[in-house]
Amino acid sequence: MGLTIYLGSKLGEWLDVKFNNTDQLYYKIVSLIAVFIAIASVIYQVLQLTNKDSDD
């Protein structure tokens, strides 16, 4: 989860530098998307574990 958010923030920083954006807009947007992806991934994994346990 942390790695996903970290890589998203680094990608946003890189996009801000590449497109000369001083408002850090890409950083904010990509970081927020990375947080949602990380949370969705954790929820998916928990559901998989829960379904696996209920099959036993």
Short mmCIF file of C-alpha atoms in Angstrom, two decimals:
data_model
loop_
_atom_site.label_atom_id
_atom_site.label_comp_id
_atom_site.label_asym_id
_atom_site.label_seq_id
_atom_site.Cartn_x
_atom_site.Cartn_y
_atom_site.Cartn_z
CA MET A 1 0.00 0.00 0.00
CA GLY A 2 2.74 2.41 0.96
CA LEU A 3 4.75 1.60 -2.15
CA THR A 4 1.78 2.33 -4.41
CA ILE A 5 1.22 5.72 -2.80
CA TYR A 6 4.94 6.53 -2.86
CA LEU A 7 5.28 5.66 -6.55
CA GLY A 8 2.15 7.67 -7.34
CA SER A 9 3.55 10.72 -5.59
CA LYS A 10 6.88 10.35 -7.43
CA LEU A 11 5.04 10.08 -10.75
CA GLY A 12 3.08 13.23 -9.92
CA GLU A 13 6.27 15.09 -9.01
CA TRP A 14 7.88 14.00 -12.27
CA LEU A 15 4.85 15.15 -14.29
CA ASP A 16 4.88 18.54 -12.54
CA VAL A 17 8.53 19.03 -13.44
CA LYS A 18 8.08 17.76 -17.00
CA PHE A 19 5.14 20.06 -17.73
CA ASN A 20 6.48 22.97 -15.63
CA ASN A 21 3.45 23.06 -13.33
CA THR A 22 4.07 25.22 -10.24
CA ASP A 23 0.71 24.40 -8.58
CA GLN A 24 1.64 20.72 -8.03
CA LEU A 25 -1.61 19.74 -9.71
CA TYR A 26 -0.30 16.47 -11.13
CA TYR A 27 1.25 15.57 -7.78
CA LYS A 28 -2.09 16.01 -6.03
CA ILE A 29 -4.17 14.20 -8.63
CA VAL A 30 -1.86 11.23 -9.16
CA SER A 31 -1.24 10.83 -5.43
CA LEU A 32 -4.98 10.80 -4.75
CA ILE A 33 -5.54 8.22 -7.47
CA ALA A 34 -2.71 6.11 -5.99
CA VAL A 35 -4.37 6.26 -2.56
CA PHE A 36 -7.68 5.05 -4.04
CA ILE A 37 -5.90 2.23 -5.90
CA ALA A 38 -4.07 1.18 -2.73
CA ILE A 39 -7.26 1.16 -0.66
CA ALA A 40 -9.13 -0.78 -3.34
CA SER A 41 -6.31 -3.31 -3.47
CA VAL A 42 -6.41 -3.85 0.30
CA ILE A 43 -10.19 -4.22 0.27
CA TYR A 44 -9.95 -6.74 -2.58
CA GLN A 45 -7.33 -8.77 -0.71
CA VAL A 46 -9.41 -8.79 2.48
CA LEU A 47 -12.47 -9.96 0.55
CA GLN A 48 -10.43 -12.73 -1.05
CA LEU A 49 -9.20 -13.89 2.36
CA THR A 50 -12.70 -13.71 3.81
CA ASN A 51 -14.17 -15.75 0.94
CA LYS A 52 -11.35 -18.29 1.20
CA ASP A 53 -11.99 -18.76 4.94
CA SER A 54 -15.73 -19.19 4.46
CA ASP A 55 -15.18 -21.94 1.86
CA ASP A 56 -13.38 -24.15 4.40
#
